[in-house]
Amino acid sequence: PQTGQRFNAHGMTGCLNIYGAIVKDATISVQNGQCEDSLNIVNSTGSIKHINIIDAFADAIDLDFSMLSIDSINIAGAGNDCLDVSGGTYEVKTAKLIKCGDKGISVGEKSSLVAKNIELMQAQIGAASKDFSYLYIKQAEFIDTPVCVEAMQKKQEFGGATAHLAKINCSGQYLQDKDSSIILGLE
């Protein structure tokens, strides 16, 4: 249960925490997570077949300092970000993200995320690339999302970021700062 503390006695923020692991073809599911992150994976490598998160209190998935390949993600309800990655290299083949309280996808702190097909319904920001990060999405459909994509420096110790969406269907805004870039089209 949510106690006002953002992390457990080991400094982890998830209801389900995976730390320093080699993951092979895992299937992970978390429902009604009442922690800072329903799923938190840190310093891990490998492959995940499917992640299913339903009704996350804050972030649904938080991946930190890892190198992971994920076949499919399904998220239905997150109080904050649906997918938040930092400090690593990530690949997602398909994701269906519904009702993200803040961002559908957040890529930060020198991360790289390559995704093939993203379906997003209801988020304040569809995808954000921040702080020396690179985001590439081959195909995206963002519905009911006021800001489609943003690329920005958020933290002083980093710099700009890049967001590249080869094909996107979204009617919201595109926001970037002077040190960042958003590339639409071009595979």
PDB file of C-alpha atoms in Angstrom:
ATOM      1  CA  PRO A   1       0.000   0.000   0.000  1.00  0.00           C
ATOM      2  CA  GLN A   2       1.004   3.611  -0.586  1.00  0.00           C
ATOM      3  CA  THR A   3       2.544   4.936   2.659  1.00  0.00           C
ATOM      4  CA  GLY A   4       3.971   8.265   1.522  1.00  0.00           C
ATOM      5  CA  GLN A   5       7.414   6.661   1.102  1.00  0.00           C
ATOM      6  CA  ARG A   6       8.534   6.397  -2.548  1.00  0.00           C
ATOM      7  CA  PHE A   7      10.917   3.462  -2.085  1.00  0.00           C
ATOM      8  CA  ASN A   8      11.338   0.315  -0.017  1.00  0.00           C
ATOM      9  CA  ALA A   9      14.100  -0.528   2.476  1.00  0.00           C
ATOM     10  CA  HIS A  10      16.392  -1.495  -0.448  1.00  0.00           C
ATOM     11  CA  GLY A  11      15.866   1.802  -2.302  1.00  0.00           C
ATOM     12  CA  MET A  12      13.584   0.232  -4.921  1.00  0.00           C
ATOM     13  CA  THR A  13      10.400   1.996  -6.042  1.00  0.00           C
ATOM     14  CA  GLY A  14       8.335  -0.843  -7.469  1.00  0.00           C
ATOM     15  CA  CYS A  15       5.599  -3.140  -6.270  1.00  0.00           C
ATOM     16  CA  LEU A  16       7.443  -5.765  -8.329  1.00  0.00           C
ATOM     17  CA  ASN A  17      11.203  -5.118  -8.480  1.00  0.00           C
ATOM     18  CA  ILE A  18      13.712  -6.928 -10.669  1.00  0.00           C
ATOM     19  CA  TYR A  19      17.324  -5.991  -9.948  1.00  0.00           C
ATOM     20  CA  GLY A  20      20.570  -7.183 -11.511  1.00  0.00           C
ATOM     21  CA  ALA A  21      18.888 -10.006 -13.380  1.00  0.00           C
ATOM     22  CA  ILE A  22      19.281 -11.758 -16.698  1.00  0.00           C
ATOM     23  CA  VAL A  23      15.718 -12.095 -17.963  1.00  0.00           C
ATOM     24  CA  LYS A  24      14.828 -14.596 -20.690  1.00  0.00           C
ATOM     25  CA  ASP A  25      11.429 -14.609 -22.402  1.00  0.00           C
ATOM     26  CA  ALA A  26       9.569 -13.574 -19.236  1.00  0.00           C
ATOM     27  CA  THR A  27       5.873 -12.763 -18.961  1.00  0.00           C
ATOM     28  CA  ILE A  28       5.097 -10.203 -16.254  1.00  0.00           C
ATOM     29  CA  SER A  29       1.753  -9.000 -14.943  1.00  0.00           C
ATOM     30  CA  VAL A  30       0.912  -6.489 -12.189  1.00  0.00           C
ATOM     31  CA  GLN A  31      -2.580  -5.366 -11.217  1.00  0.00           C
ATOM     32  CA  ASN A  32      -3.574  -2.524  -8.861  1.00  0.00           C
ATOM     33  CA  GLY A  33       0.033  -1.606  -8.024  1.00  0.00           C
ATOM     34  CA  GLN A  34      -0.015   0.979  -5.226  1.00  0.00           C
ATOM     35  CA  CYS A  35       3.684   1.882  -5.414  1.00  0.00           C
ATOM     36  CA  GLU A  36       5.703   4.577  -7.200  1.00  0.00           C
ATOM     37  CA  ASP A  37       6.163   2.022 -10.016  1.00  0.00           C
ATOM     38  CA  SER A  38       4.021  -1.059 -10.534  1.00  0.00           C
ATOM     39  CA  LEU A  39       7.033  -2.716 -12.219  1.00  0.00           C
ATOM     40  CA  ASN A  40      10.610  -1.492 -11.694  1.00  0.00           C
ATOM     41  CA  ILE A  41      13.481  -3.223 -13.512  1.00  0.00           C
ATOM     42  CA  VAL A  42      17.001  -2.012 -12.690  1.00  0.00           C
ATOM     43  CA  ASN A  43      20.481  -3.056 -13.917  1.00  0.00           C
ATOM     44  CA  SER A  44      19.104  -5.997 -15.886  1.00  0.00           C
ATOM     45  CA  THR A  45      19.492  -7.458 -19.361  1.00  0.00           C
ATOM     46  CA  GLY A  46      17.549  -9.797 -21.590  1.00  0.00           C
ATOM     47  CA  SER A  47      14.201 -10.362 -23.237  1.00  0.00           C
ATOM     48  CA  ILE A  48      10.603 -10.110 -22.111  1.00  0.00           C
ATOM     49  CA  LYS A  49       7.736 -11.669 -24.081  1.00  0.00           C
ATOM     50  CA  HIS A  50       4.876  -9.696 -22.540  1.00  0.00           C
ATOM     51  CA  ILE A  51       4.207  -7.118 -19.810  1.00  0.00           C
ATOM     52  CA  ASN A  52       0.636  -6.491 -18.672  1.00  0.00           C
ATOM     53  CA  ILE A  53      -0.084  -3.702 -16.152  1.00  0.00           C
ATOM     54  CA  ILE A  54      -3.591  -2.810 -15.008  1.00  0.00           C
ATOM     55  CA  ASP A  55      -4.454   0.180 -12.783  1.00  0.00           C
ATOM     56  CA  ALA A  56      -1.063   1.486 -11.654  1.00  0.00           C
ATOM     57  CA  PHE A  57      -1.077   4.091  -8.866  1.00  0.00           C
ATOM     58  CA  ALA A  58       1.763   6.106 -10.469  1.00  0.00           C
ATOM     59  CA  ASP A  59       4.180   4.836 -13.190  1.00  0.00           C
ATOM     60  CA  ALA A  60       3.145   1.521 -14.716  1.00  0.00           C
ATOM     61  CA  ILE A  61       6.634   0.470 -15.916  1.00  0.00           C
ATOM     62  CA  ASP A  62       9.960   2.035 -14.902  1.00  0.00           C
ATOM     63  CA  LEU A  63      13.108   0.617 -16.536  1.00  0.00           C
ATOM     64  CA  ASP A  64      16.482   1.912 -15.306  1.00  0.00           C
ATOM     65  CA  PHE A  65      20.097   1.223 -16.340  1.00  0.00           C
ATOM     66  CA  SER A  66      19.139  -1.878 -18.301  1.00  0.00           C
ATOM     67  CA  MET A  67      19.364  -3.393 -21.767  1.00  0.00           C
ATOM     68  CA  LEU A  68      16.004  -5.015 -22.559  1.00  0.00           C
ATOM     69  CA  SER A  69      14.031  -6.223 -25.555  1.00  0.00           C
ATOM     70  CA  ILE A  70      10.250  -6.457 -25.044  1.00  0.00           C
ATOM     71  CA  ASP A  71       7.883  -8.122 -27.516  1.00  0.00           C
ATOM     72  CA  SER A  72       4.614  -6.601 -26.246  1.00  0.00           C
ATOM     73  CA  ILE A  73       3.312  -4.264 -23.563  1.00  0.00           C
ATOM     74  CA  ASN A  74      -0.289  -3.744 -22.534  1.00  0.00           C
ATOM     75  CA  ILE A  75      -1.091  -1.029 -19.988  1.00  0.00           C
ATOM     76  CA  ALA A  76      -4.604  -0.069 -18.924  1.00  0.00           C
ATOM     77  CA  GLY A  77      -4.490   2.808 -16.450  1.00  0.00           C
ATOM     78  CA  ALA A  78      -1.489   4.591 -14.927  1.00  0.00           C
ATOM     79  CA  GLY A  79      -1.659   7.557 -12.545  1.00  0.00           C
ATOM     80  CA  ASN A  80       1.553   8.966 -14.047  1.00  0.00           C
ATOM     81  CA  ASP A  81       3.667   7.595 -16.954  1.00  0.00           C
ATOM     82  CA  CYS A  82       2.788   4.351 -18.689  1.00  0.00           C
ATOM     83  CA  LEU A  83       6.375   3.544 -19.763  1.00  0.00           C
ATOM     84  CA  ASP A  84       9.338   5.400 -18.226  1.00  0.00           C
ATOM     85  CA  VAL A  85      12.903   4.439 -19.238  1.00  0.00           C
ATOM     86  CA  SER A  86      16.258   5.921 -18.253  1.00  0.00           C
ATOM     87  CA  GLY A  87      19.963   5.203 -18.436  1.00  0.00           C
ATOM     88  CA  GLY A  88      19.795   2.253 -20.821  1.00  0.00           C
ATOM     89  CA  THR A  89      18.987   0.730 -24.190  1.00  0.00           C
ATOM     90  CA  TYR A  90      15.504  -0.577 -24.862  1.00  0.00           C
ATOM     91  CA  GLU A  91      13.516  -2.123 -27.708  1.00  0.00           C
ATOM     92  CA  VAL A  92       9.723  -2.547 -27.755  1.00  0.00           C
ATOM     93  CA  LYS A  93       7.993  -4.316 -30.636  1.00  0.00           C
ATOM     94  CA  THR A  94       4.382  -3.403 -29.823  1.00  0.00           C
ATOM     95  CA  ALA A  95       2.658  -1.486 -27.049  1.00  0.00           C
ATOM     96  CA  LYS A  96      -0.943  -0.611 -26.313  1.00  0.00           C
ATOM     97  CA  LEU A  97      -1.124   2.133 -23.693  1.00  0.00           C
ATOM     98  CA  ILE A  98      -4.501   3.316 -22.373  1.00  0.00           C
ATOM     99  CA  LYS A  99      -5.169   6.091 -19.816  1.00  0.00           C
ATOM    100  CA  CYS A 100      -1.693   7.348 -18.931  1.00  0.00           C
ATOM    101  CA  GLY A 101      -1.987  10.161 -16.349  1.00  0.00           C
ATOM    102  CA  ASP A 102       1.056  12.059 -17.683  1.00  0.00           C
ATOM    103  CA  LYS A 103       3.218  10.582 -20.465  1.00  0.00           C
ATOM    104  CA  GLY A 104       2.594   7.528 -22.595  1.00  0.00           C
ATOM    105  CA  ILE A 105       6.336   7.042 -23.108  1.00  0.00           C
ATOM    106  CA  SER A 106       9.107   8.902 -21.297  1.00  0.00           C
ATOM    107  CA  VAL A 107      12.731   8.393 -22.378  1.00  0.00           C
ATOM    108  CA  GLY A 108      15.367  10.149 -20.283  1.00  0.00           C
ATOM    109  CA  GLU A 109      18.908  10.382 -18.961  1.00  0.00           C
ATOM    110  CA  LYS A 110      21.023   9.120 -21.869  1.00  0.00           C
ATOM    111  CA  SER A 111      18.620   6.394 -22.978  1.00  0.00           C
ATOM    112  CA  SER A 112      17.744   4.900 -26.311  1.00  0.00           C
ATOM    113  CA  LEU A 113      14.305   3.450 -27.034  1.00  0.00           C
ATOM    114  CA  VAL A 114      13.403   1.916 -30.392  1.00  0.00           C
ATOM    115  CA  ALA A 115       9.754   0.900 -30.834  1.00  0.00           C
ATOM    116  CA  LYS A 116       7.978  -0.576 -33.838  1.00  0.00           C
ATOM    117  CA  ASN A 117       4.274  -0.048 -33.183  1.00  0.00           C
ATOM    118  CA  ILE A 118       2.696   2.075 -30.438  1.00  0.00           C
ATOM    119  CA  GLU A 119      -1.033   2.579 -29.866  1.00  0.00           C
ATOM    120  CA  LEU A 120      -1.812   5.204 -27.231  1.00  0.00           C
ATOM    121  CA  MET A 121      -5.155   6.464 -25.997  1.00  0.00           C
ATOM    122  CA  GLN A 122      -5.428   9.234 -23.384  1.00  0.00           C
ATOM    123  CA  ALA A 123      -2.218  10.840 -22.155  1.00  0.00           C
ATOM    124  CA  GLN A 124      -1.135  14.427 -21.559  1.00  0.00           C
ATOM    125  CA  ILE A 125       2.037  13.807 -23.606  1.00  0.00           C
ATOM    126  CA  GLY A 126       2.306  10.927 -26.074  1.00  0.00           C
ATOM    127  CA  ALA A 127       6.086  10.509 -26.117  1.00  0.00           C
ATOM    128  CA  ALA A 128       8.849  12.537 -24.484  1.00  0.00           C
ATOM    129  CA  SER A 129      12.576  12.321 -25.173  1.00  0.00           C
ATOM    130  CA  LYS A 130      14.713  14.183 -22.640  1.00  0.00           C
ATOM    131  CA  ASP A 131      18.268  14.726 -21.482  1.00  0.00           C
ATOM    132  CA  PHE A 132      20.603  13.281 -24.144  1.00  0.00           C
ATOM    133  CA  SER A 133      18.131  10.549 -25.079  1.00  0.00           C
ATOM    134  CA  TYR A 134      17.061   9.128 -28.425  1.00  0.00           C
ATOM    135  CA  LEU A 135      13.557   7.871 -29.189  1.00  0.00           C
ATOM    136  CA  TYR A 136      12.628   6.171 -32.452  1.00  0.00           C
ATOM    137  CA  ILE A 137       9.110   4.937 -33.175  1.00  0.00           C
ATOM    138  CA  LYS A 138       8.410   3.317 -36.532  1.00  0.00           C
ATOM    139  CA  GLN A 139       4.618   3.623 -36.332  1.00  0.00           C
ATOM    140  CA  ALA A 140       2.427   5.410 -33.762  1.00  0.00           C
ATOM    141  CA  GLU A 141      -1.229   6.234 -33.274  1.00  0.00           C
ATOM    142  CA  PHE A 142      -1.912   8.667 -30.410  1.00  0.00           C
ATOM    143  CA  ILE A 143      -5.558   9.465 -29.617  1.00  0.00           C
ATOM    144  CA  ASP A 144      -6.810  12.039 -27.077  1.00  0.00           C
ATOM    145  CA  THR A 145      -3.267  13.320 -26.476  1.00  0.00           C
ATOM    146  CA  PRO A 146      -2.836  17.156 -26.322  1.00  0.00           C
ATOM    147  CA  VAL A 147       0.959  16.998 -26.823  1.00  0.00           C
ATOM    148  CA  CYS A 148       1.971  14.314 -29.321  1.00  0.00           C
ATOM    149  CA  VAL A 149       5.739  14.502 -28.861  1.00  0.00           C
ATOM    150  CA  GLU A 150       8.193  16.604 -26.900  1.00  0.00           C
ATOM    151  CA  ALA A 151      11.996  16.675 -27.053  1.00  0.00           C
ATOM    152  CA  MET A 152      13.725  18.702 -24.342  1.00  0.00           C
ATOM    153  CA  GLN A 153      16.473  19.162 -21.829  1.00  0.00           C
ATOM    154  CA  LYS A 154      14.880  18.843 -18.374  1.00  0.00           C
ATOM    155  CA  LYS A 155      17.884  18.407 -16.068  1.00  0.00           C
ATOM    156  CA  GLN A 156      20.765  20.865 -15.948  1.00  0.00           C
ATOM    157  CA  GLU A 157      23.493  18.181 -16.060  1.00  0.00           C
ATOM    158  CA  PHE A 158      22.272  16.863 -19.417  1.00  0.00           C
ATOM    159  CA  GLY A 159      21.508  18.403 -22.813  1.00  0.00           C
ATOM    160  CA  GLY A 160      18.922  18.151 -25.568  1.00  0.00           C
ATOM    161  CA  ALA A 161      17.256  15.047 -26.960  1.00  0.00           C
ATOM    162  CA  THR A 162      15.926  13.572 -30.202  1.00  0.00           C
ATOM    163  CA  ALA A 163      12.538  12.067 -30.993  1.00  0.00           C
ATOM    164  CA  HIS A 164      12.141  10.440 -34.419  1.00  0.00           C
ATOM    165  CA  LEU A 165       8.729   9.152 -35.474  1.00  0.00           C
ATOM    166  CA  ALA A 166       8.743   7.586 -38.907  1.00  0.00           C
ATOM    167  CA  LYS A 167       4.942   7.453 -39.142  1.00  0.00           C
ATOM    168  CA  ILE A 168       2.602   9.067 -36.616  1.00  0.00           C
ATOM    169  CA  ASN A 169      -1.102   9.803 -36.490  1.00  0.00           C
ATOM    170  CA  CYS A 170      -1.687  12.447 -33.799  1.00  0.00           C
ATOM    171  CA  SER A 171      -3.522  15.778 -33.866  1.00  0.00           C
ATOM    172  CA  GLY A 172      -1.843  17.431 -30.854  1.00  0.00           C
ATOM    173  CA  GLN A 173       1.202  19.707 -30.496  1.00  0.00           C
ATOM    174  CA  TYR A 174       4.876  18.973 -31.083  1.00  0.00           C
ATOM    175  CA  LEU A 175       7.235  20.741 -28.638  1.00  0.00           C
ATOM    176  CA  GLN A 176      11.022  21.004 -28.689  1.00  0.00           C
ATOM    177  CA  ASP A 177      13.612  23.274 -27.141  1.00  0.00           C
ATOM    178  CA  LYS A 178      16.550  24.865 -28.980  1.00  0.00           C
ATOM    179  CA  ASP A 179      18.937  21.964 -28.231  1.00  0.00           C
ATOM    180  CA  SER A 180      16.559  19.162 -29.202  1.00  0.00           C
ATOM    181  CA  SER A 181      14.950  17.849 -32.367  1.00  0.00           C
ATOM    182  CA  ILE A 182      11.787  16.121 -33.477  1.00  0.00           C
ATOM    183  CA  ILE A 183      11.991  14.280 -36.788  1.00  0.00           C
ATOM    184  CA  LEU A 184       8.755  13.259 -38.467  1.00  0.00           C
ATOM    185  CA  GLY A 185       8.811  10.854 -41.400  1.00  0.00           C
ATOM    186  CA  LEU A 186      11.977   9.290 -42.833  1.00  0.00           C
ATOM    187  CA  GLU A 187      12.591   5.743 -41.758  1.00  0.00           C
TER     188      GLU A 187
END
